[in-house]
Short mmCIF file of C-alpha atoms in Angstrom, two decimals:
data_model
loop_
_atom_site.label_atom_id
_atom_site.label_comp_id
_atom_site.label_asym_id
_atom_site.label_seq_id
_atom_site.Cartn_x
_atom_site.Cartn_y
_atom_site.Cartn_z
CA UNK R 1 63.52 -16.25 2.39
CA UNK R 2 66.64 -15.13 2.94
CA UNK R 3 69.38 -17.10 1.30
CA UNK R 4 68.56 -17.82 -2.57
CA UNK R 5 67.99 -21.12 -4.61
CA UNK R 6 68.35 -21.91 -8.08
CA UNK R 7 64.58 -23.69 -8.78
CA UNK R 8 63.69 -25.81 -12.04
CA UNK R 9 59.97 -25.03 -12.44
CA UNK R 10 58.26 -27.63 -14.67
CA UNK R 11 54.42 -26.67 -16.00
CA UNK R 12 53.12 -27.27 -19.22
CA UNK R 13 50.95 -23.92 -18.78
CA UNK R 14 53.35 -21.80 -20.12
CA UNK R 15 51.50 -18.56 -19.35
CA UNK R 16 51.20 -19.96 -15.39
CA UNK R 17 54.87 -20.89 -15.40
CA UNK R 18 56.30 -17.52 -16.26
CA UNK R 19 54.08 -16.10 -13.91
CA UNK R 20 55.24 -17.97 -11.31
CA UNK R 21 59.03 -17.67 -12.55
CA UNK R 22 58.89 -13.63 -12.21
CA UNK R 23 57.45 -13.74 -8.81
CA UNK R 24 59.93 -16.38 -7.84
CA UNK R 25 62.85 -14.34 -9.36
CA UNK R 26 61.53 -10.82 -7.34
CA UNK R 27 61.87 -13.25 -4.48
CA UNK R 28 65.63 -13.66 -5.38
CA UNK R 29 65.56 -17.32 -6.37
CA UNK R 30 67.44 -18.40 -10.06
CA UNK R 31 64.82 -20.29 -11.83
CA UNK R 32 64.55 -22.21 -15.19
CA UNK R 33 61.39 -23.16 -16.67
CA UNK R 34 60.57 -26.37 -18.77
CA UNK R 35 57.41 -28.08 -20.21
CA UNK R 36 57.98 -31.71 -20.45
CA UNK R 37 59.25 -34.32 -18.55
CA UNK R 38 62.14 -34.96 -21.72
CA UNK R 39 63.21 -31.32 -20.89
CA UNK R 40 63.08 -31.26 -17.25
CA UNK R 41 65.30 -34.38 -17.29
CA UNK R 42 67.77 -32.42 -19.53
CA UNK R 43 67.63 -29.44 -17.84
CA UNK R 44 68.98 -31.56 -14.92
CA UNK R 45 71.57 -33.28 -16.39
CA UNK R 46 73.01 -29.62 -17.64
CA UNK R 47 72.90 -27.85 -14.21
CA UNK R 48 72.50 -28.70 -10.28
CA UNK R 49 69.36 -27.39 -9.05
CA UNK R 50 68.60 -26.96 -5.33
CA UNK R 51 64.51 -27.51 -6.28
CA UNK R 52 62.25 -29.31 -8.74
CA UNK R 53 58.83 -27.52 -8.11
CA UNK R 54 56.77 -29.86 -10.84
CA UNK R 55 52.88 -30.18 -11.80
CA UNK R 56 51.59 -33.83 -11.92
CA UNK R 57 49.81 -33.47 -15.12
CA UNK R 58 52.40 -32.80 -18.09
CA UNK R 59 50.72 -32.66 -21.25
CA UNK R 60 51.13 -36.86 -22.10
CA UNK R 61 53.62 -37.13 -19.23
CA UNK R 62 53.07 -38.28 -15.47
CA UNK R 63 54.82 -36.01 -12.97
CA UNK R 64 55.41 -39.19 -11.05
CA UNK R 65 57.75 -40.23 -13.05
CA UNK R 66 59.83 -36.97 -12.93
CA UNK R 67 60.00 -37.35 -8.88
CA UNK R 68 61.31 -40.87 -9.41
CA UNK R 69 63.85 -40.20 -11.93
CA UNK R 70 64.93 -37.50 -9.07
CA UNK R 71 65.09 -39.70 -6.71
CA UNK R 72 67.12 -41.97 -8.00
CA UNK R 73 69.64 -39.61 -10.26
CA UNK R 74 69.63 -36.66 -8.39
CA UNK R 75 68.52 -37.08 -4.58
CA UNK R 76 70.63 -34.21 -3.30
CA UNK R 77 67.41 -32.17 -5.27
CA UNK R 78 64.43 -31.13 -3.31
CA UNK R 79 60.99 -31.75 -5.31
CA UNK R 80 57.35 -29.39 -4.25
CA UNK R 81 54.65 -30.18 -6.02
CA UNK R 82 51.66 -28.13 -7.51
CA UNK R 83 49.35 -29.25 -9.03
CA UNK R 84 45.24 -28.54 -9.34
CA UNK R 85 43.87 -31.85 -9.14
CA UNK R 86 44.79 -33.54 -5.27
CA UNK R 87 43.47 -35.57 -2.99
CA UNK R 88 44.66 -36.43 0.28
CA UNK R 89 45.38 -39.87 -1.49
CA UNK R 90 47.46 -38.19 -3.91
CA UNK R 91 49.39 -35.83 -1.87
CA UNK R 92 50.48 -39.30 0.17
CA UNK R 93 51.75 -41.06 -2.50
CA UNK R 94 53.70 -37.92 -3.57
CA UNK R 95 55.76 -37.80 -0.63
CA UNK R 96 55.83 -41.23 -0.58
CA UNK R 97 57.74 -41.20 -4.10
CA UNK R 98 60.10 -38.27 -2.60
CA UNK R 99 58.35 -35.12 -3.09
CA UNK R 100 59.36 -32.75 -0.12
CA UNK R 101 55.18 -31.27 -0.06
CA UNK R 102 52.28 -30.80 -2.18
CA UNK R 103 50.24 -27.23 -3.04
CA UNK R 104 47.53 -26.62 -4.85
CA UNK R 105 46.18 -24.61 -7.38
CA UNK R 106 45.66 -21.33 -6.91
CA UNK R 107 48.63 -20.88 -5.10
CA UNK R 108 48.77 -18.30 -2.13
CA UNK R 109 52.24 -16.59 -2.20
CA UNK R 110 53.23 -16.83 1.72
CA UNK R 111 52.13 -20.57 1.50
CA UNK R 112 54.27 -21.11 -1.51
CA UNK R 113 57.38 -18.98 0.43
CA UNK R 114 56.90 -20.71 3.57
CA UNK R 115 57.18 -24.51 1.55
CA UNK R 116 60.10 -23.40 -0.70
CA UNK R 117 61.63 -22.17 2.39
CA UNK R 118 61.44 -25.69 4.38
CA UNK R 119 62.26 -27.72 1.47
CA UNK R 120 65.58 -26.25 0.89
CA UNK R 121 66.23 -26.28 4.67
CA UNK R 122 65.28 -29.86 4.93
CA UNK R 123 67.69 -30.35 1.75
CA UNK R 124 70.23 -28.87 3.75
CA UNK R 125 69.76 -30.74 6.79
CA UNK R 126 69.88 -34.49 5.11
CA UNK R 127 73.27 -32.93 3.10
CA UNK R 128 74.59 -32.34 6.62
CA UNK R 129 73.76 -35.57 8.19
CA UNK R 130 74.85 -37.09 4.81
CA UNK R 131 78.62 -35.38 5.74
CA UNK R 132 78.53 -36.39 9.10
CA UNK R 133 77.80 -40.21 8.15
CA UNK R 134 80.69 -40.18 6.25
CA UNK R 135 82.38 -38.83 9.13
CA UNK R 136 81.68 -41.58 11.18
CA UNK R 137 82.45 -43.97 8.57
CA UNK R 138 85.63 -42.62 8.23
CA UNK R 139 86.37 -42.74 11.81
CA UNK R 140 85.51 -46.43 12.26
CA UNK R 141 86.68 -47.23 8.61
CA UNK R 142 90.28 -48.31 7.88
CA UNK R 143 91.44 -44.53 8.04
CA UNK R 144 91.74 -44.82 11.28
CA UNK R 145 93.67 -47.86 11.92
CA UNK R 146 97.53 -47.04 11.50
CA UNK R 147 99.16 -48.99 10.11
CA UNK R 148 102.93 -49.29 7.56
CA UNK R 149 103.03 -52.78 8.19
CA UNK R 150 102.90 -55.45 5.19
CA UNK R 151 100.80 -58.23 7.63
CA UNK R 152 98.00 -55.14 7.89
CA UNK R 153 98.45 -54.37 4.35
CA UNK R 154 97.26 -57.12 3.52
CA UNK R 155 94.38 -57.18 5.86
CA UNK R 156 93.25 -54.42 4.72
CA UNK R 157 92.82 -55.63 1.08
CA UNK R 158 90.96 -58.36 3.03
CA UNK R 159 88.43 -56.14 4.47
CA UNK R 160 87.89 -54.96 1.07
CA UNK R 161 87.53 -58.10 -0.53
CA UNK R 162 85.11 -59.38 1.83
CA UNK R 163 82.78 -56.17 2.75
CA UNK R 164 79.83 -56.83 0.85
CA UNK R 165 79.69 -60.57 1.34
CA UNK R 166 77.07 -62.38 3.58
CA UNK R 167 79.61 -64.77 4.70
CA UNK R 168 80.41 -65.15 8.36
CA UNK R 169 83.75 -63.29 9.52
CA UNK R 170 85.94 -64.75 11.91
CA UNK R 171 88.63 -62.28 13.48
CA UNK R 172 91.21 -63.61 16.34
CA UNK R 173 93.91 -62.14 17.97
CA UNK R 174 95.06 -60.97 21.39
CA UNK R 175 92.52 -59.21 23.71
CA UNK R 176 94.13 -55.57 23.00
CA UNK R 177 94.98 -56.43 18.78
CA UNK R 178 91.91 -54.25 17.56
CA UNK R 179 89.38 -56.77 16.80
CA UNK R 180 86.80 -54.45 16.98
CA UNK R 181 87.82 -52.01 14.95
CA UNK R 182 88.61 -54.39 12.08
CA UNK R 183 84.89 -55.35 12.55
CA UNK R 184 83.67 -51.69 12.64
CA UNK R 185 85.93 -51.42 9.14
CA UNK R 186 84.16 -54.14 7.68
CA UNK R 187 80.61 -52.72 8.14
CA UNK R 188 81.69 -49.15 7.45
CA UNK R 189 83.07 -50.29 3.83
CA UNK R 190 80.23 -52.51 3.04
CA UNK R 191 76.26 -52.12 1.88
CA UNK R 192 75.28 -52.40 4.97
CA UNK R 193 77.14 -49.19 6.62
CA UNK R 194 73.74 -47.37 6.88
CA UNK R 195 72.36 -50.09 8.91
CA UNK R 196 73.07 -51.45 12.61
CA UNK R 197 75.84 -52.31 13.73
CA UNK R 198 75.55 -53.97 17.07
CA UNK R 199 78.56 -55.41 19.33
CA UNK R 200 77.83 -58.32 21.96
CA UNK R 201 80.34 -59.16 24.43
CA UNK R 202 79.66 -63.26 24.74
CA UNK R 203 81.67 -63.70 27.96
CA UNK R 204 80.03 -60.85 29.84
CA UNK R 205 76.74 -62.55 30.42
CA UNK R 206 75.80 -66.16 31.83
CA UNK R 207 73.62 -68.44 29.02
CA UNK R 208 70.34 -67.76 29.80
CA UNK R 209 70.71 -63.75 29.69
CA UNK R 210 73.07 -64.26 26.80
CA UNK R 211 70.20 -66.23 24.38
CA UNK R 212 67.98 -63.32 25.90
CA UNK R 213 70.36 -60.91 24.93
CA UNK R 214 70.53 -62.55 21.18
CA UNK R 215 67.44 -63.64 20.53
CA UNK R 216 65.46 -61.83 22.62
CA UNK R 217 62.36 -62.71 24.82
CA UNK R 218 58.59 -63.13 25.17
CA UNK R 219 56.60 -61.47 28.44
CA UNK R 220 56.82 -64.53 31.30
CA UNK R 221 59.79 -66.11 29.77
CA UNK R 222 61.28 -65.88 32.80
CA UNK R 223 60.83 -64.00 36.03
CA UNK R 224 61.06 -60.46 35.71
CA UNK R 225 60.49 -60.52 31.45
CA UNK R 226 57.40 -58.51 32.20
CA UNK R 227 57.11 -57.48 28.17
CA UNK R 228 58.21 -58.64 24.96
CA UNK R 229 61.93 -57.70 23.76
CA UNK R 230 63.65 -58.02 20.75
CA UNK R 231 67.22 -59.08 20.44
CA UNK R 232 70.56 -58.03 18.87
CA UNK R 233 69.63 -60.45 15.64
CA UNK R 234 66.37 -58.03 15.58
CA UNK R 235 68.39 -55.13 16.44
CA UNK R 236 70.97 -55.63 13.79
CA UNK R 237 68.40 -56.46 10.63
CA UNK R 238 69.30 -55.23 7.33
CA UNK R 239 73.31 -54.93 8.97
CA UNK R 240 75.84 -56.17 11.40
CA UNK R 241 75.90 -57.71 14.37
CA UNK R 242 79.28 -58.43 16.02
CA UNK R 243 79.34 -61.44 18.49
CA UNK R 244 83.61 -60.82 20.80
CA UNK R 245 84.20 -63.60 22.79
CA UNK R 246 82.46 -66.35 20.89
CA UNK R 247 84.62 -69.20 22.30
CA UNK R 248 83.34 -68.62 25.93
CA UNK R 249 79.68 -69.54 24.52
CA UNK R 250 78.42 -72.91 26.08
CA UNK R 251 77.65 -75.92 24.18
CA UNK R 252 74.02 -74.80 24.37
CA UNK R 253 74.51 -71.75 23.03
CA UNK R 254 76.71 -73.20 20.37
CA UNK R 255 73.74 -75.43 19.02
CA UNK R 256 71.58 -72.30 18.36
CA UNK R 257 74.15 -69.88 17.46
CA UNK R 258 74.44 -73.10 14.23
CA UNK R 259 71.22 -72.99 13.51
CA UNK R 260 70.76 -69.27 13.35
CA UNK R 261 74.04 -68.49 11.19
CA UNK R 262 72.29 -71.39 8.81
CA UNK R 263 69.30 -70.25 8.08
CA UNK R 264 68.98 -66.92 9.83
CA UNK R 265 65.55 -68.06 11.65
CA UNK R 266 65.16 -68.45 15.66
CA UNK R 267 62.43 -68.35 18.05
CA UNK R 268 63.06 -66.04 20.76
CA UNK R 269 62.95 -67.10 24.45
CA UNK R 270 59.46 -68.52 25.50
CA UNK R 271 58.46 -67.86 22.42
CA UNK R 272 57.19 -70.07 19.26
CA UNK R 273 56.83 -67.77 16.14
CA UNK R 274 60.44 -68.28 14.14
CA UNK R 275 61.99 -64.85 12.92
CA UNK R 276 63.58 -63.98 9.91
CA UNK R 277 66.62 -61.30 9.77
CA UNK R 278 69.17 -60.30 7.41
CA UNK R 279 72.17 -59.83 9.39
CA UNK R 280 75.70 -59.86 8.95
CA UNK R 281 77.72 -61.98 11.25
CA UNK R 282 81.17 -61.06 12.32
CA UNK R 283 82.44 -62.81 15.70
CA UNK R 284 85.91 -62.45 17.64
CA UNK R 285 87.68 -64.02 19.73
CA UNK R 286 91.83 -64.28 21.53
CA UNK R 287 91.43 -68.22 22.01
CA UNK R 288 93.06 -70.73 19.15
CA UNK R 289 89.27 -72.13 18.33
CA UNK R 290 91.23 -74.91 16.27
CA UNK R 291 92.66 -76.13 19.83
CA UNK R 292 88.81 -75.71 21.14
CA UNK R 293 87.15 -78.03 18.62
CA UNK R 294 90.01 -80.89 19.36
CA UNK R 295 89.50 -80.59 23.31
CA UNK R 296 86.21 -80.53 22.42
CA UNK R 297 85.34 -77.39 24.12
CA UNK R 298 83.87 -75.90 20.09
CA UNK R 299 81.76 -78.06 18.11
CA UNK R 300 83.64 -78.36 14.95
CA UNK R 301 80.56 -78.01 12.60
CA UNK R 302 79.69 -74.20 14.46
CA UNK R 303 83.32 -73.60 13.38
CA UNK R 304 83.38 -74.55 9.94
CA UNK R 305 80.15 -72.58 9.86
CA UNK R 306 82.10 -68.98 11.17
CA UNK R 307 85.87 -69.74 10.09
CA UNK R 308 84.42 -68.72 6.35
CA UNK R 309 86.97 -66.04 6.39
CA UNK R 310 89.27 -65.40 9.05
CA UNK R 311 91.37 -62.69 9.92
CA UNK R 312 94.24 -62.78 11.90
CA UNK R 313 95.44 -60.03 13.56
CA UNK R 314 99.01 -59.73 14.50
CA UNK R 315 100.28 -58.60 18.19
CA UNK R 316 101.73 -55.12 18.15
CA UNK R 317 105.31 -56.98 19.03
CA UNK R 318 104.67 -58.62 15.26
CA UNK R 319 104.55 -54.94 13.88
CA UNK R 320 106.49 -53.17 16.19
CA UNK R 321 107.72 -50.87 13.35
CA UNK R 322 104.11 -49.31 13.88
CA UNK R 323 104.99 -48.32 16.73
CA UNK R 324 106.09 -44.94 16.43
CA UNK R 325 103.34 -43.99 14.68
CA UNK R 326 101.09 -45.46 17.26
CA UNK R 327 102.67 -43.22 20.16
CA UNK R 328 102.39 -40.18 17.84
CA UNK R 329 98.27 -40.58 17.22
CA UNK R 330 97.56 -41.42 21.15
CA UNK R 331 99.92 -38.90 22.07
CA UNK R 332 98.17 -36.05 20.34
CA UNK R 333 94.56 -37.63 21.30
CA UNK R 334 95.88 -37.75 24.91
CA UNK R 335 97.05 -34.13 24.86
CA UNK R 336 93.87 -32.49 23.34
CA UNK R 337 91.93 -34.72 25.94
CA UNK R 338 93.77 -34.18 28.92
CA UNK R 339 94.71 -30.52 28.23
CA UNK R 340 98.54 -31.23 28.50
CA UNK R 341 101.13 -29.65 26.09
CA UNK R 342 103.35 -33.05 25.29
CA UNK R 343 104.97 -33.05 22.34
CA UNK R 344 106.77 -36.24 21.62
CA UNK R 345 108.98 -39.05 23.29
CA UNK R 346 112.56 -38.65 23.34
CA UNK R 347 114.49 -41.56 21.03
CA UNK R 348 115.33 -43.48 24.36
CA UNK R 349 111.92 -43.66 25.35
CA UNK R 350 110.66 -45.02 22.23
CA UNK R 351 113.39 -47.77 22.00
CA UNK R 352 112.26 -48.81 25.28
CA UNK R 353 108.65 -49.04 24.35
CA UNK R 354 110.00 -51.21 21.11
CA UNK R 355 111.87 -53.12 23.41
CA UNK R 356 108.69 -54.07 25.79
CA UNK R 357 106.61 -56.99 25.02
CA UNK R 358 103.48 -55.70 25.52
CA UNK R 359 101.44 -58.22 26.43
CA UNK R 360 98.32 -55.88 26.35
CA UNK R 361 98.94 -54.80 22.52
CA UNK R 362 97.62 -51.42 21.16
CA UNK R 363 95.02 -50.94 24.20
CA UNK R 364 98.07 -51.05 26.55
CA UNK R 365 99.68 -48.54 24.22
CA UNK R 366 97.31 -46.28 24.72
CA UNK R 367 97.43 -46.50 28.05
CA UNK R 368 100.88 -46.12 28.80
CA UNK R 369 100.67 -42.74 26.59
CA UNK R 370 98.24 -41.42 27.97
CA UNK R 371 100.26 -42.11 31.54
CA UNK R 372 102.85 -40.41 30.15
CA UNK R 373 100.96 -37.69 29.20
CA UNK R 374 99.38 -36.88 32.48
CA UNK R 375 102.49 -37.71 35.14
CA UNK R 376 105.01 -35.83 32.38
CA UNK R 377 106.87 -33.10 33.45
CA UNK R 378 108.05 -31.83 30.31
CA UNK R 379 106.50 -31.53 26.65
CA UNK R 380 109.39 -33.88 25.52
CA UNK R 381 108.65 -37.39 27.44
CA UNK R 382 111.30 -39.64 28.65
CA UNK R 383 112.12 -42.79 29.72
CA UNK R 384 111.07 -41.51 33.73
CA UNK R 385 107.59 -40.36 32.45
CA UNK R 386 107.16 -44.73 31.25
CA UNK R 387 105.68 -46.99 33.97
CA UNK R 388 108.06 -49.67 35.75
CA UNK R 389 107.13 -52.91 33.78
CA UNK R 390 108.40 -51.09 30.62
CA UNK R 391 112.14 -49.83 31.89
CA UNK R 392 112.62 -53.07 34.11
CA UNK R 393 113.02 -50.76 37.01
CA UNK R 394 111.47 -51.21 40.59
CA UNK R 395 108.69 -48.91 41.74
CA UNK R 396 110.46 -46.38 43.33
CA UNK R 397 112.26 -45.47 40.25
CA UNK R 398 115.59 -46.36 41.25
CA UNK R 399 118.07 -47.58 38.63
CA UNK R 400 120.64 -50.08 38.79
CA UNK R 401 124.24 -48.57 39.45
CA UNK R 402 125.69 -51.99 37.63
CA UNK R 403 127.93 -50.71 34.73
CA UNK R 404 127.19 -51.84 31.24
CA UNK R 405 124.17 -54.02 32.27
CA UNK R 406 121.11 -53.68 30.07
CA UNK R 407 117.33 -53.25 30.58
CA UNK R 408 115.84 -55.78 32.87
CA UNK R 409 114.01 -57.70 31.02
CA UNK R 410 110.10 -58.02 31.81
CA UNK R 411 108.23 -61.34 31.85
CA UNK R 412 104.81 -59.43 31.79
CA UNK R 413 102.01 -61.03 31.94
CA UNK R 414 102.37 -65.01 31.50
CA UNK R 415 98.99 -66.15 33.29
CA UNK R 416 97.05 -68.90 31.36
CA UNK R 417 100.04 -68.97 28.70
CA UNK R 418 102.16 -71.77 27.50
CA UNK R 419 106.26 -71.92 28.02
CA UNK R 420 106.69 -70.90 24.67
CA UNK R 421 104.27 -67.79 24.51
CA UNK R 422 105.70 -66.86 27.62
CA UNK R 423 109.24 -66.18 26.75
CA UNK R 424 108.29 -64.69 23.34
CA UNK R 425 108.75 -60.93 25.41
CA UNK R 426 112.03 -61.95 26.72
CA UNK R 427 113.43 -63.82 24.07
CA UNK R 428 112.59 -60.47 21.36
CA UNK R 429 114.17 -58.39 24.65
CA UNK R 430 117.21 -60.18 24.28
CA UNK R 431 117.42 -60.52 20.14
CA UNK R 432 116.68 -57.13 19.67
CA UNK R 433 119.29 -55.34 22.08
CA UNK R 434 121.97 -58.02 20.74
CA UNK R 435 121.09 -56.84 17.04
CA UNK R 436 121.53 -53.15 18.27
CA UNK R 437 124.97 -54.06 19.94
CA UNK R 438 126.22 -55.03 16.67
CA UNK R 439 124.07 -52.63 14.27
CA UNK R 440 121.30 -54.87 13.12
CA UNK R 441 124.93 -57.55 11.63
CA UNK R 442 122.99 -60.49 11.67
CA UNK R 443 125.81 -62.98 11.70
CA UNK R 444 127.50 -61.76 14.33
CA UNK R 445 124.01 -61.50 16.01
CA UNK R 446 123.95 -64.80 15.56
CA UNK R 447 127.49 -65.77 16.94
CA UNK R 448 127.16 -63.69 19.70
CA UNK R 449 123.73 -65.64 21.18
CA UNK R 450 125.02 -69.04 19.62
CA UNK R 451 122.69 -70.02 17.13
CA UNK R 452 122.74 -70.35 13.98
CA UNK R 453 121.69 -67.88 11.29
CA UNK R 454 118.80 -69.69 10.17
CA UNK R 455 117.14 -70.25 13.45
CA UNK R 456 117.97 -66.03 13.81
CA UNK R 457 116.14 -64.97 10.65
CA UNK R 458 112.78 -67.44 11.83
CA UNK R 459 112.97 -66.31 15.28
CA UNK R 460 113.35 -62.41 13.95
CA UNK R 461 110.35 -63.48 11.31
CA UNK R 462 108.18 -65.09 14.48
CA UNK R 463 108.74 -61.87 16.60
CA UNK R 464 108.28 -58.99 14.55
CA UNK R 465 111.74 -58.26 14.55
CA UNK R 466 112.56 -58.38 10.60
CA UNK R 467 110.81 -54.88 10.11
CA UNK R 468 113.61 -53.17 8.53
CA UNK R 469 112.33 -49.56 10.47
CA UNK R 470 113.49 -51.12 13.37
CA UNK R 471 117.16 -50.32 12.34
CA UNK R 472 116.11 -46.46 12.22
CA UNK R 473 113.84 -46.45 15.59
#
């Protein structure tokens, strides 16, 4: 053994357990010896120990009871027992209480070496994964969603709040917002984070493949279902299961999506034994479902069942004083991925990217960074290295020669929208480069377009334009 451990040895032979102690210690391990089970729990309240190597019989005490109370108060502890009286039932229901192996008495050195040897590798191992768990949780947790912005703020004391309930989550937003993420948050945060956590994208699959997809199937449910499969409700027992696109599920679907979030039973396709799971339900979706139920497109009592608690999530024009921070965390993700030395966006550029609608939200971000970042020329960007819909210019690159005139401004995209939606990107265009003109004076902001101040502030408030940042961008 070449790296050392500090070892609690617990062995009411006291003549045995010094014996065993010197050899250990000319092996270079620390070790502490105890008697009793009252000791051996004091010893390990005093000091961390990287073994427990305990004897099942302890004078009136049961050395079952010492691996629980491990266990439970100190699992980052390795346990080996030894012990003179085993059976291959007892040596089962050893590990089975959390004992790393079992010897027995006599002992046989290299077979006590080779078993102290694995158990504090093994300990090391599970420590490792342990790290690298939280990790991951931290990654899809709400440390990685940036955010200065009050609306998010508050979303994320949401996502606290709610983390540990049972109780169906309902996030919308526009395709782009981060829905998933805020779902990934909520799992990460909650009981449930070393479970599942299974994502179904509704509108990628027609109805029949979609209940197969949830529910899962029995062999000859259909042609080609040669064997049995489980389903995502299977998959994601004991944690989450996160249903996007939940308004493009047919009225079909609807009906047993109801009864499953009810009482969390289903039969699975061609099948008649009901399951059972404990799953977490969080769905998504970019549609107004409220608008759904009164076309009736949505059956109103499947909504009431998922609109428990719902979280909006604002466009990135609504928090546009995120922005820069945005560009800075894709823009160092883009450069370590593409192996380009880009340092930041010059001030013009990132006015024009606060300027821009973006109809496509943080995903379109993204996108446009990383852009940058590959067709840059230089490790500052500029307002060149942004694509055309963001500048207003044609294709070719050419700019207007007309003096004074501003930014064209850029419709985007306003397929499937209403009037009003559509000229939200425009309209913010046109408020925003006004407020500039006269230094964020909102009264002469307001004389200047020829409304009055009130309609201003609720049109600044409705556009993400009262983010006081925005004066400093």
């Amino acid at each position: 053994m070449t790296v050392s451990a500090s070892i609690l040895l617990v062995d009411d032979d006291r003549h045995l357990a010094e014996s065993m102690a010197a050899w250990l210690r000319e092996m270079s391990h620390r070790v502490e010896t105890v008697a009793t089970l009252a000791e051996a729990k004091q010893s390990l309240i005093a000091g961390q120990y990287d073994l427990v190597m305990t004897d099942l019989r302890l004078g009136n005490d049961d050395g079952f009871d010492l691996i629980g109370h491990i266990k439970k108060k100190h699992p980052e502890t390795a346990v080996l027992v030894i012990t003179g009286y085993a059976t291959p039932d007892t040596a089962v229901e050893a590990v089975r209480a959390g004992a790393y192996d079992l010897l027995t008495k006599p002992l046989i050195d290299d077979e006590l070496s080779l078993s102290i040897e694995r158990a504090i590798s093994q300990r090391e191992i599970t420590r490792q994964n342990e790290e690298l768990r939280k990790q991951l949780d931290r990654r899809s947790g709400l440390e990685n969603i940036l955010s200065h912005d009050y609306r998010m703020m508050k979303i994320f004391d949401v996502v606290d709040s709610i983390a540990n309930a049972r109780a169906s989550v309902l996030i919308t937003g526009e395709n782009g917002t981060g829905k998933s993420m805020i779902a990934r948050a909520i799992h990460a945060r909650s009981t449930r984070r070393n479970g599942p956590f299974v994502e179904v994208a509704c509108g990628a699959l027609p109805d029949t493949l979609l209940e197969s997809e949830l529910f899962g199937h029995v062999a000859g449910a259909y042609t080609g279902a040669n064997t049995n499969r489980a389903g995502k409700f299977q998959l994601a027992d004991g944690g989450t299961l996160f249903l996007d696109e939940i308004a493009t599920a047919t009225p079909a679907m609807q009906v047993k999506l109801l009864r499953v979030l009810q009482e969390f039973q289903f039969e699975q396709l061609g099948g008649t034994e009901t399951h059972s799971v404990d799953t977490r339900v969080i769905l998504a979706t970019n549609e107004n479902l409220s608008n759904a139920v009164d076309t009736g497109r949505f059956r109103q009592d499947l909504y009431y069942r998922i609109n428990v608690v719902n979280i909006v999530l604002p466009s990135l024009r609504e928090r546009i004083g995120d922005l820069p921070l945005l560009v800075d965390h894709f823009l160092r993700e883009a450069s370590e991925t593409c192996g380009r030395e880009a340092e930041s966006f010059d001030k013009d550029a990132i006015k024009a990217m606060q300027a821009y609608a973006w109809p496509g939200n943080i995903r379109q971000l993204e996108n446009v960074v990383e852009r940058a970042v590959l067709l840059g020329r230089g490790p500052v960007l500029t307002v060149d290295d942004l694509p055309p819909e963001l500048t207003g210019r044609a294709s070719d690159q050419q700019e207007s020669s007309i003096a004074g005139a501003s930014r064209a401004v850029s419709l985007g995209d306003i397929d499937g929208k209403t009037l009003r939606d559509a000229l939200e990107g425009p309209e913010r265009q046109i408020i925003l480069q006004s407020l500039r003109a006269h230094n964020w004076n909102r009264a002469a902001t307001a004389d200047t377009l020829d409304i009055n101040r009130t309609t201003l502030y609720k049109k600044m408030k409705r556009l993400g334009l009262d983010d006081p940042r925005l004066q400093y961008a």
